[in-house]
PDB file of C-alpha atoms in Angstrom:
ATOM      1  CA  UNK A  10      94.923 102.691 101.479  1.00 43.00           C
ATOM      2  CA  UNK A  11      91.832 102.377  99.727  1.00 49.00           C
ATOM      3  CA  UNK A  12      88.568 100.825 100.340  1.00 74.00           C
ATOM      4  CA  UNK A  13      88.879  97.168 101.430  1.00 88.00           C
ATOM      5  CA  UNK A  14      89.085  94.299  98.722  1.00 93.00           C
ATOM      6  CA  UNK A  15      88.226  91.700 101.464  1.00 94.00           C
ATOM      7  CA  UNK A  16      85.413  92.348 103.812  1.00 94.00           C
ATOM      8  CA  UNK A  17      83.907  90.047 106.302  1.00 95.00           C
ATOM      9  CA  UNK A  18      80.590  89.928 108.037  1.00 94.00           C
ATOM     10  CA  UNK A  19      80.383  87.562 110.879  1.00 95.00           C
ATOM     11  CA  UNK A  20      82.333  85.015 108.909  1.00 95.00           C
ATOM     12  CA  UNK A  21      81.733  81.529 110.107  1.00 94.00           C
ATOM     13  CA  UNK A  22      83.977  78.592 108.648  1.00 94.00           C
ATOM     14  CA  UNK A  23      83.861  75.114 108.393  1.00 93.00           C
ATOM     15  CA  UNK A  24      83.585  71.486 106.904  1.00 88.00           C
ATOM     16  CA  UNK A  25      80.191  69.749 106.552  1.00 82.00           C
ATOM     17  CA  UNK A  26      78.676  72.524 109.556  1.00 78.00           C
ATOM     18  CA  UNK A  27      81.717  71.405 111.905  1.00 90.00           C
ATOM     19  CA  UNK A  28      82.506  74.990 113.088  1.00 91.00           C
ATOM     20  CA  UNK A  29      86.296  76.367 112.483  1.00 92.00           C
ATOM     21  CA  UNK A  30      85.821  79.449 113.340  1.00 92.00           C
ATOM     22  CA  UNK A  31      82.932  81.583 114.081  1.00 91.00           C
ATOM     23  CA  UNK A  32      81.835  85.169 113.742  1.00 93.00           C
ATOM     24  CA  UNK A  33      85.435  86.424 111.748  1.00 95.00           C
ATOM     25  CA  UNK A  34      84.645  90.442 110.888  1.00 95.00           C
ATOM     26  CA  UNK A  35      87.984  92.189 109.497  1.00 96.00           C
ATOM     27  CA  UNK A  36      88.967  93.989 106.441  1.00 96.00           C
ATOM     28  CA  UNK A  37      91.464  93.412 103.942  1.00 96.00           C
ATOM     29  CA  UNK A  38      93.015  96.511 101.591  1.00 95.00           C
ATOM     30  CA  UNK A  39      95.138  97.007  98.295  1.00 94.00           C
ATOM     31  CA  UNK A  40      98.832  97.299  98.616  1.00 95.00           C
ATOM     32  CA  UNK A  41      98.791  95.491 101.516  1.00 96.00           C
ATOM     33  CA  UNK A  42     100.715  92.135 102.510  1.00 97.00           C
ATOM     34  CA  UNK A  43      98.737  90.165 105.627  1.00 97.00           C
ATOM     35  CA  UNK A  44     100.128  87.315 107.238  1.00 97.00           C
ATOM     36  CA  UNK A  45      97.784  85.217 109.267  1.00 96.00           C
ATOM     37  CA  UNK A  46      99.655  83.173 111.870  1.00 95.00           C
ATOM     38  CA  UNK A  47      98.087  80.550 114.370  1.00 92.00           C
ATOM     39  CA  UNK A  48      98.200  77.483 115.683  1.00 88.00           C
ATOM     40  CA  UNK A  49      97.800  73.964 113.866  1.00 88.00           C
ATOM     41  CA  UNK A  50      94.300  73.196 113.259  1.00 87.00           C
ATOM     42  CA  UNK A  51      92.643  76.953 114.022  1.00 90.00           C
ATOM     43  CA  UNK A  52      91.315  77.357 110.286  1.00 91.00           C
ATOM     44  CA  UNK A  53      93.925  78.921 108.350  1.00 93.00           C
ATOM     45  CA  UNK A  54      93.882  77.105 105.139  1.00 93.00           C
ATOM     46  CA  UNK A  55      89.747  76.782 105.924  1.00 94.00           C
ATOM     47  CA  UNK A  56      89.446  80.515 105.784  1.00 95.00           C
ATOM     48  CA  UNK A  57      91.535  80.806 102.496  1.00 95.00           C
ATOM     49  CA  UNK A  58      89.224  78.061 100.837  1.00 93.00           C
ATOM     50  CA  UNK A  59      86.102  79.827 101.543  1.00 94.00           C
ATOM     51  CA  UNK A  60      87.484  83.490 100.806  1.00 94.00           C
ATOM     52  CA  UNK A  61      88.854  81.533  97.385  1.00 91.00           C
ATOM     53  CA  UNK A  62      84.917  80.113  96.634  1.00 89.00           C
ATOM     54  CA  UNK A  63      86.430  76.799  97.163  1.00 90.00           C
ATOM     55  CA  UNK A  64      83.646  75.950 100.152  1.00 91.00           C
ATOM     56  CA  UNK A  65      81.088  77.625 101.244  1.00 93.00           C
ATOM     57  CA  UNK A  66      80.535  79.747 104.338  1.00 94.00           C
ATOM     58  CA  UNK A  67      78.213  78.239 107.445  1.00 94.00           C
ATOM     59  CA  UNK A  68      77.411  81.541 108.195  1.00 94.00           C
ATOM     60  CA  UNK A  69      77.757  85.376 107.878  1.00 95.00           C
ATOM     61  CA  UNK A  70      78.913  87.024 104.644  1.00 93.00           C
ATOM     62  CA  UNK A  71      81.898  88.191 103.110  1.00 93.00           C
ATOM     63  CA  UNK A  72      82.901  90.232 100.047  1.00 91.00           C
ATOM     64  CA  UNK A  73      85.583  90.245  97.674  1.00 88.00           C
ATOM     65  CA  UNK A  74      86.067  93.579  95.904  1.00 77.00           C
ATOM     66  CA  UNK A  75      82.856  94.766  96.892  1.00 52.00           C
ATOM     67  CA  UNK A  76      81.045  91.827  95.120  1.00 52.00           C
ATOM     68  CA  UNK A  77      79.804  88.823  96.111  1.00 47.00           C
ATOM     69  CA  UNK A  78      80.059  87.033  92.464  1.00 43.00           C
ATOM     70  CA  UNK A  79      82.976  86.050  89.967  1.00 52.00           C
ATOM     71  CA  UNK A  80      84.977  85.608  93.411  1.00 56.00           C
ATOM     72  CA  UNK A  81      87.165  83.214  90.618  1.00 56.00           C
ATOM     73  CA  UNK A  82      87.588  86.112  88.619  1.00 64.00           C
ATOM     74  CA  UNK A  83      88.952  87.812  91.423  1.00 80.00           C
ATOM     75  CA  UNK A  84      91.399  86.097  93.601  1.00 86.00           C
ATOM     76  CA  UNK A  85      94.386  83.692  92.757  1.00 88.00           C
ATOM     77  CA  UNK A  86      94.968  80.976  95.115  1.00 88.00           C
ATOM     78  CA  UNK A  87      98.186  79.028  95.488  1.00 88.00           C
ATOM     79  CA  UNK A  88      98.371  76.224  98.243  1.00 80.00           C
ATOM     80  CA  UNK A  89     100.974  73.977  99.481  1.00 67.00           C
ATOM     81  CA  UNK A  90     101.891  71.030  97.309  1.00 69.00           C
ATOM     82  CA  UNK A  91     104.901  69.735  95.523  1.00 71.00           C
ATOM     83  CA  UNK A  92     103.757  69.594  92.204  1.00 74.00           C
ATOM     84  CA  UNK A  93     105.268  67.113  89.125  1.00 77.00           C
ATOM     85  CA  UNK A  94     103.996  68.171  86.014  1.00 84.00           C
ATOM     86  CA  UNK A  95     106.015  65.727  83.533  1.00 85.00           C
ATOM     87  CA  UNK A  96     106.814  67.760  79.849  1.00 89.00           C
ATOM     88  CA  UNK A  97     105.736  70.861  81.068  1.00 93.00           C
ATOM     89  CA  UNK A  98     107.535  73.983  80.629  1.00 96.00           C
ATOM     90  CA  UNK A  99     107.625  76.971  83.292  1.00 96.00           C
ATOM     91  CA  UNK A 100     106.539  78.795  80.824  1.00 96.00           C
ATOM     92  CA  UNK A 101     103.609  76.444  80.433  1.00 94.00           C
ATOM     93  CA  UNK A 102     102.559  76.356  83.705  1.00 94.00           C
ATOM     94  CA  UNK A 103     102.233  80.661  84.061  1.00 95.00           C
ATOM     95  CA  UNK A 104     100.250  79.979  81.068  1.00 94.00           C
ATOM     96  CA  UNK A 105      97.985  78.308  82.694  1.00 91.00           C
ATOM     97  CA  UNK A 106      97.195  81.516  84.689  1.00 90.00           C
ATOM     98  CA  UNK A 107      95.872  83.013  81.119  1.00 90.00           C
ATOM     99  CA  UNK A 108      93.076  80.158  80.663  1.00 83.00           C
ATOM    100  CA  UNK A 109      89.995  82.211  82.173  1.00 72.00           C
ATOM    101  CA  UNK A 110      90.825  84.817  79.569  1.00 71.00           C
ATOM    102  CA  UNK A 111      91.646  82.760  76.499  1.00 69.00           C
ATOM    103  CA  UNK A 112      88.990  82.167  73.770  1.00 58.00           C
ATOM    104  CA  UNK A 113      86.902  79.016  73.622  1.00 52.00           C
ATOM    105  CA  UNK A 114      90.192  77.645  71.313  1.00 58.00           C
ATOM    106  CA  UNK A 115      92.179  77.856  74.193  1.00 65.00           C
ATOM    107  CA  UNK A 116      94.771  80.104  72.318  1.00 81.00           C
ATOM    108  CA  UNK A 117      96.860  82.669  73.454  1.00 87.00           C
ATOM    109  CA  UNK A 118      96.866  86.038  72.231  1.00 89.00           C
ATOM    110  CA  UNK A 119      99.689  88.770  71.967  1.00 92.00           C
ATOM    111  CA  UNK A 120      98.511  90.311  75.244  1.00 93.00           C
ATOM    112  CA  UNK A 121      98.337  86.627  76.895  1.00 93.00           C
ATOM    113  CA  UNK A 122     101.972  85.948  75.853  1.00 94.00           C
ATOM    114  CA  UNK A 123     102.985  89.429  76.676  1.00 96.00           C
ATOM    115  CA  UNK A 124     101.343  89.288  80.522  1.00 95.00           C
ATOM    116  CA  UNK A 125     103.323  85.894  80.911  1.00 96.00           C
ATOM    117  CA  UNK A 126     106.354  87.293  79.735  1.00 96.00           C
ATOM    118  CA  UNK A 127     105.982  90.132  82.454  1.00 95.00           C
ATOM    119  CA  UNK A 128     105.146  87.785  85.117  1.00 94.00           C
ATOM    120  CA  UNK A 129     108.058  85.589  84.784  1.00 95.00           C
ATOM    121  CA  UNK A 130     109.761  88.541  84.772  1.00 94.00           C
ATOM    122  CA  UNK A 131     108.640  89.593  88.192  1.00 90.00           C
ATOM    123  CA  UNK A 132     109.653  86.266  90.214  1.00 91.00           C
ATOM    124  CA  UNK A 133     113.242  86.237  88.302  1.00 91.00           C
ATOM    125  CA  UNK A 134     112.419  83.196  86.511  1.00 94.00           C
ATOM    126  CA  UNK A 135     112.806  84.788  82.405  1.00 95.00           C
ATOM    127  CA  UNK A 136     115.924  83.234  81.281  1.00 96.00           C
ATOM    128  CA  UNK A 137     114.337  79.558  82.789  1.00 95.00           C
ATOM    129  CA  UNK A 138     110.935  79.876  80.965  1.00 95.00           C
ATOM    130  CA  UNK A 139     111.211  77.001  78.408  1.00 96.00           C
ATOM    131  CA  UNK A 140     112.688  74.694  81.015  1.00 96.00           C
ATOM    132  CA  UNK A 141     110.839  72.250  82.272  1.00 95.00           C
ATOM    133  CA  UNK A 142     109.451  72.490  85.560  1.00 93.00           C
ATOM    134  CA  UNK A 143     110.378  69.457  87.309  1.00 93.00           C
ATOM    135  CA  UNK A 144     113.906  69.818  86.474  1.00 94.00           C
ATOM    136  CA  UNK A 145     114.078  72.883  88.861  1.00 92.00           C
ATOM    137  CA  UNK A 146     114.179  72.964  92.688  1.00 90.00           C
ATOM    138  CA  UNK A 147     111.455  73.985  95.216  1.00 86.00           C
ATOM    139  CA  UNK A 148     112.436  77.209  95.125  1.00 87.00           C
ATOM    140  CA  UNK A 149     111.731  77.703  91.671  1.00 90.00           C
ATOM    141  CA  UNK A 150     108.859  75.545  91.575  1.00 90.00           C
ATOM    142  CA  UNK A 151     107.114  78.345  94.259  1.00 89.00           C
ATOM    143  CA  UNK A 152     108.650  81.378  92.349  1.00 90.00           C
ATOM    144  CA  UNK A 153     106.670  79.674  89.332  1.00 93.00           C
ATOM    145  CA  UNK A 154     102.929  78.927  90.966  1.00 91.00           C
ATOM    146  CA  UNK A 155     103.248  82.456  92.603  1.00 91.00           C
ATOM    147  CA  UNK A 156     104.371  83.692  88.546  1.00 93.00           C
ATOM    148  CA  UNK A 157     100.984  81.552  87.436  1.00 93.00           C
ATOM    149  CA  UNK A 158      98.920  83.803  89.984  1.00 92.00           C
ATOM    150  CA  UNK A 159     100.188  86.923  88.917  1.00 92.00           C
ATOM    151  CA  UNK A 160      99.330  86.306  84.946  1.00 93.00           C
ATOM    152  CA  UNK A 161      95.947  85.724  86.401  1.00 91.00           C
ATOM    153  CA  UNK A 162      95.917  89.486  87.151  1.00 90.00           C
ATOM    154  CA  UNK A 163      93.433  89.300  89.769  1.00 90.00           C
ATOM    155  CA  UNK A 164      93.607  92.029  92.665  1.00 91.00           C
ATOM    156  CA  UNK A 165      93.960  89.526  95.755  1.00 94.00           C
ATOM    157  CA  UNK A 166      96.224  86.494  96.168  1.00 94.00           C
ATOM    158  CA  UNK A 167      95.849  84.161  98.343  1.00 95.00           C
ATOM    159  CA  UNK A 168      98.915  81.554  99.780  1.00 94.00           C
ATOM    160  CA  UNK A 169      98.264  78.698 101.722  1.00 93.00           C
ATOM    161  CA  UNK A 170     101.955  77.793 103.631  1.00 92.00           C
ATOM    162  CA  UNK A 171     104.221  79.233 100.358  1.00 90.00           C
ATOM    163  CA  UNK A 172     107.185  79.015 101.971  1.00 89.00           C
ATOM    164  CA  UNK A 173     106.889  75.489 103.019  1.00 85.00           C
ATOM    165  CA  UNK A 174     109.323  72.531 101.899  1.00 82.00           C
ATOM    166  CA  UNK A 175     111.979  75.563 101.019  1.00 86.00           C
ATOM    167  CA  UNK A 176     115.471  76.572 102.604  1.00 88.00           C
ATOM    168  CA  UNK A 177     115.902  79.952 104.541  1.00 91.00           C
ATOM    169  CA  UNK A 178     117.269  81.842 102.198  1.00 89.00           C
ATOM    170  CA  UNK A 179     114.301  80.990  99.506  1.00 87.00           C
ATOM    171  CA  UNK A 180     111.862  81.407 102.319  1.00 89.00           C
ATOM    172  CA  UNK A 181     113.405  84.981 102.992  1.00 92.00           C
ATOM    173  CA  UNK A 182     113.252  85.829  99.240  1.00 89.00           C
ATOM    174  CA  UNK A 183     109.588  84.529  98.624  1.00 89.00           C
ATOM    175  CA  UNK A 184     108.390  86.959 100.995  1.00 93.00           C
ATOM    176  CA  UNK A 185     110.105  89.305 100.155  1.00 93.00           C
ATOM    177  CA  UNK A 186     109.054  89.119  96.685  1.00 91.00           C
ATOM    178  CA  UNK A 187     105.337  88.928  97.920  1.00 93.00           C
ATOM    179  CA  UNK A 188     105.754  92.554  99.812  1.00 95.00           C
ATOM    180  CA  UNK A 189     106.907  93.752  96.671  1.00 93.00           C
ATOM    181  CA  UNK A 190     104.737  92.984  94.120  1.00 92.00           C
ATOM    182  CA  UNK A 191     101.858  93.818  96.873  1.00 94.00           C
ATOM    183  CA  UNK A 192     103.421  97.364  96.897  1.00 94.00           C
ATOM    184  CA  UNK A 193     103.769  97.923  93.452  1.00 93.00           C
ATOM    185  CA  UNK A 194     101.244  95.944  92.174  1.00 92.00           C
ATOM    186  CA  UNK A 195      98.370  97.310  94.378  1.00 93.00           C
ATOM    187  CA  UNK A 196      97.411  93.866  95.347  1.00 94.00           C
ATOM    188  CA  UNK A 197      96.058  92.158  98.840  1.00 95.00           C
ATOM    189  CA  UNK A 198      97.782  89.224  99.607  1.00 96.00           C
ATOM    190  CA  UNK A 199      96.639  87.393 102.563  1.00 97.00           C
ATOM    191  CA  UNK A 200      99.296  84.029 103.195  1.00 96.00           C
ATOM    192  CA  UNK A 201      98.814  81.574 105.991  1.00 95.00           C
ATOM    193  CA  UNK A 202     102.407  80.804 107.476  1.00 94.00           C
ATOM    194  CA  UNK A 203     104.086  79.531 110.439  1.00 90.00           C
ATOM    195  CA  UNK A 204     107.318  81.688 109.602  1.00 91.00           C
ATOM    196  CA  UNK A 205     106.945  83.915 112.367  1.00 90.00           C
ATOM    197  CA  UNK A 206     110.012  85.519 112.279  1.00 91.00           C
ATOM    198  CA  UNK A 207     109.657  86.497 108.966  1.00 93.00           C
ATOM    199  CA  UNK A 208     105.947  87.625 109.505  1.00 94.00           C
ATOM    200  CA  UNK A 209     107.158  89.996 112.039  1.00 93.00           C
ATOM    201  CA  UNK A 210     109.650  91.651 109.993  1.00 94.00           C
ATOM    202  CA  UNK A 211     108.114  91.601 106.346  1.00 95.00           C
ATOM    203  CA  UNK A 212     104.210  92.160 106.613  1.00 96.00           C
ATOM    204  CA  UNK A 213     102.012  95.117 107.194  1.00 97.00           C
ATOM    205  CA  UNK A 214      99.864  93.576 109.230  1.00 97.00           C
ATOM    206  CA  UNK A 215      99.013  90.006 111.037  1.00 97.00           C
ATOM    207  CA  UNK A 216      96.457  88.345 111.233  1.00 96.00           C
ATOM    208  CA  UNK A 217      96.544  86.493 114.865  1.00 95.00           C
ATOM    209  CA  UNK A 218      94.154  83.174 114.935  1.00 93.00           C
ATOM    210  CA  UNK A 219      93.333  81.077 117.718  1.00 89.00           C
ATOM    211  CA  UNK A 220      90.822  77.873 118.107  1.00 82.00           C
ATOM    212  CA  UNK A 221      86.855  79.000 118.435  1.00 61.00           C
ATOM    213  CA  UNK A 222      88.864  82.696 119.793  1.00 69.00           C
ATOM    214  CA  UNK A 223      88.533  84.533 116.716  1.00 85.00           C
ATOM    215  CA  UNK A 224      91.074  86.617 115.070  1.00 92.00           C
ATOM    216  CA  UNK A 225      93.511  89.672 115.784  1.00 93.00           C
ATOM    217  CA  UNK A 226      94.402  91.642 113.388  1.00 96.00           C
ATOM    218  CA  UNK A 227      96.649  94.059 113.950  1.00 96.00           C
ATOM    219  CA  UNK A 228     100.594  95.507 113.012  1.00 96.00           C
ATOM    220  CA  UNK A 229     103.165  93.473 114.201  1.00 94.00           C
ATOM    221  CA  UNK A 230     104.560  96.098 117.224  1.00 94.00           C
ATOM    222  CA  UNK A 231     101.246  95.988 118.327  1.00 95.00           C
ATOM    223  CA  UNK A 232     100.124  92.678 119.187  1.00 93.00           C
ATOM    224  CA  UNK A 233     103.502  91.820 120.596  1.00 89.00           C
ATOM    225  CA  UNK A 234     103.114  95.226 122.655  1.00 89.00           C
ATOM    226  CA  UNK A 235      99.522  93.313 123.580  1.00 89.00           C
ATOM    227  CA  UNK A 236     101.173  89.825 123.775  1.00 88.00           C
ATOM    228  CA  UNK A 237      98.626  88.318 122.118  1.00 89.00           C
ATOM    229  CA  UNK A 238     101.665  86.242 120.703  1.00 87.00           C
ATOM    230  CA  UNK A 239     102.001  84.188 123.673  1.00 85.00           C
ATOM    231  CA  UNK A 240      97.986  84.033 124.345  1.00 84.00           C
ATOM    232  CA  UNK A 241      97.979  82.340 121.048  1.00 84.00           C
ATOM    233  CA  UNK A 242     100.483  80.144 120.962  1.00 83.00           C
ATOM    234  CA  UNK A 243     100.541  79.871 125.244  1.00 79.00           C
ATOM    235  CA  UNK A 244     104.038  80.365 125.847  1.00 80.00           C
ATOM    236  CA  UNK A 245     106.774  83.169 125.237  1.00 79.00           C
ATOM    237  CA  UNK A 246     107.570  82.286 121.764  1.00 78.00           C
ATOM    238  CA  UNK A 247     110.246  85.311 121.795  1.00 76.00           C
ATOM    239  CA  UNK A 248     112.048  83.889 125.074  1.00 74.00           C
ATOM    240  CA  UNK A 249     111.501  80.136 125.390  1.00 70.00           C
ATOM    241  CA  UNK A 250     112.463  78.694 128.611  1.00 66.00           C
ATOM    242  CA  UNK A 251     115.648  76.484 127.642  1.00 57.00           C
TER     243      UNK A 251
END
């Protein structure tokens, strides 16, 4: 891999100086597909937020592709929400992935339309692009804010609980479509999940967060060969006592 697109410095998070999570240090790279599991409350979607530039850091510093500026220009974020966007095509909505590169007009050029196209393309969703949104199901819905983020074309995405509100088998095939695009797209994609199952199987590495502990991150073999699993969660999440 090559050199990191996400680095942090002593990385504190928070809300109004109410502490998250202190002194985070860890490197992110292209190509690679980073699932950060955790328990409820330790600062996953608050770490997302500030590596997005949608709240500021209490303290240390972090860097997204080796700059601290345009961090917009850089990452795509997609958070959990069921979305109802009355009149508005899918097509529409991955359009709205184009609007940092349109002109002041708003238009969309050849390349706009042609990035779109592509886009749709990659999450399946071509032959349903003039459909509107809200008829489809929450499957779709994802396959379609993950389709925005792409025609953003930024190097890093960023997924706050994507798989939520879907069935198994959509939450097996949004992952899976996440590895792929960050494997032949080049991309970092960091997504805050509970599916640890899934996490286990499909990422190439995992990022382990605890309350006020930090973070381990580290491949999947190895932290359950460390059992940090069960110091995270405190209990044998592989055998439960029945």
């Amino acid at each position: 891999m090559s050199n990191a697109s996400i680095s942090t410095n002593n990385l504190t998070i928070g809300y109004d100086q109410k502490v998250v999570q202190r002194d985070l240090s860890f490197s992110l790279f292209q190509g690679e597909m980073v699932c950060m599991l955790g328990p409820n409350g330790c600062g996953k979607s608050t770490l997302l937020r500030t590596l997005a530039g949608l709240q500021p850091a209490i303290g240390g510093t972090f860097e997204i592709q080796n700059t601290k500026s345009n961090i917009q220009n850089s990452t795509a974020l997609v958070l959990t929400e069921r979305l109802s966007l009355e009149n508005t095509t899918i097509h529409d909505v991955v359009a709205m992935g184009r609007y940092p590169y349109t002109s002041f007009l708003g238009g969309l050029s050849t390349t706009d339309e042609q990035i779109i196209e592509q886009s749709l393309a990659d999450v399946g969703l071509s032959n349903t692009a003039q459909t509107f949104f809200n008829d489809h199901s929450d499957g779709e819905k994802q396959r379609t804010l993950i389709a925005k983020a792409l025609a953003q074309e930024t190097p890093i995405i960023l997924l706050d609980e994507p798989t939520a509100h879907l069935d198994l088998p959509n939450r097996i095939r949004v992952l899976q479509l996440l590895r792929r695009v960050a494997r032949e797209q080049n991309k970092t994609i960091l997504i805050s999940t509970h599916e640890l199952d899934l996490a286990i199987k499909l990422s190439d590495r995992i990022m382990l967060m605890t309350p006020q502990q930090g973070i381990q991150l580290d491949t999947p073999t190895n932290l359950r060969e460390q059992d940090a699993f069960t110091a995270a969660f405190g209990m044998d999440i592989f055998n439960p006592c029945l």
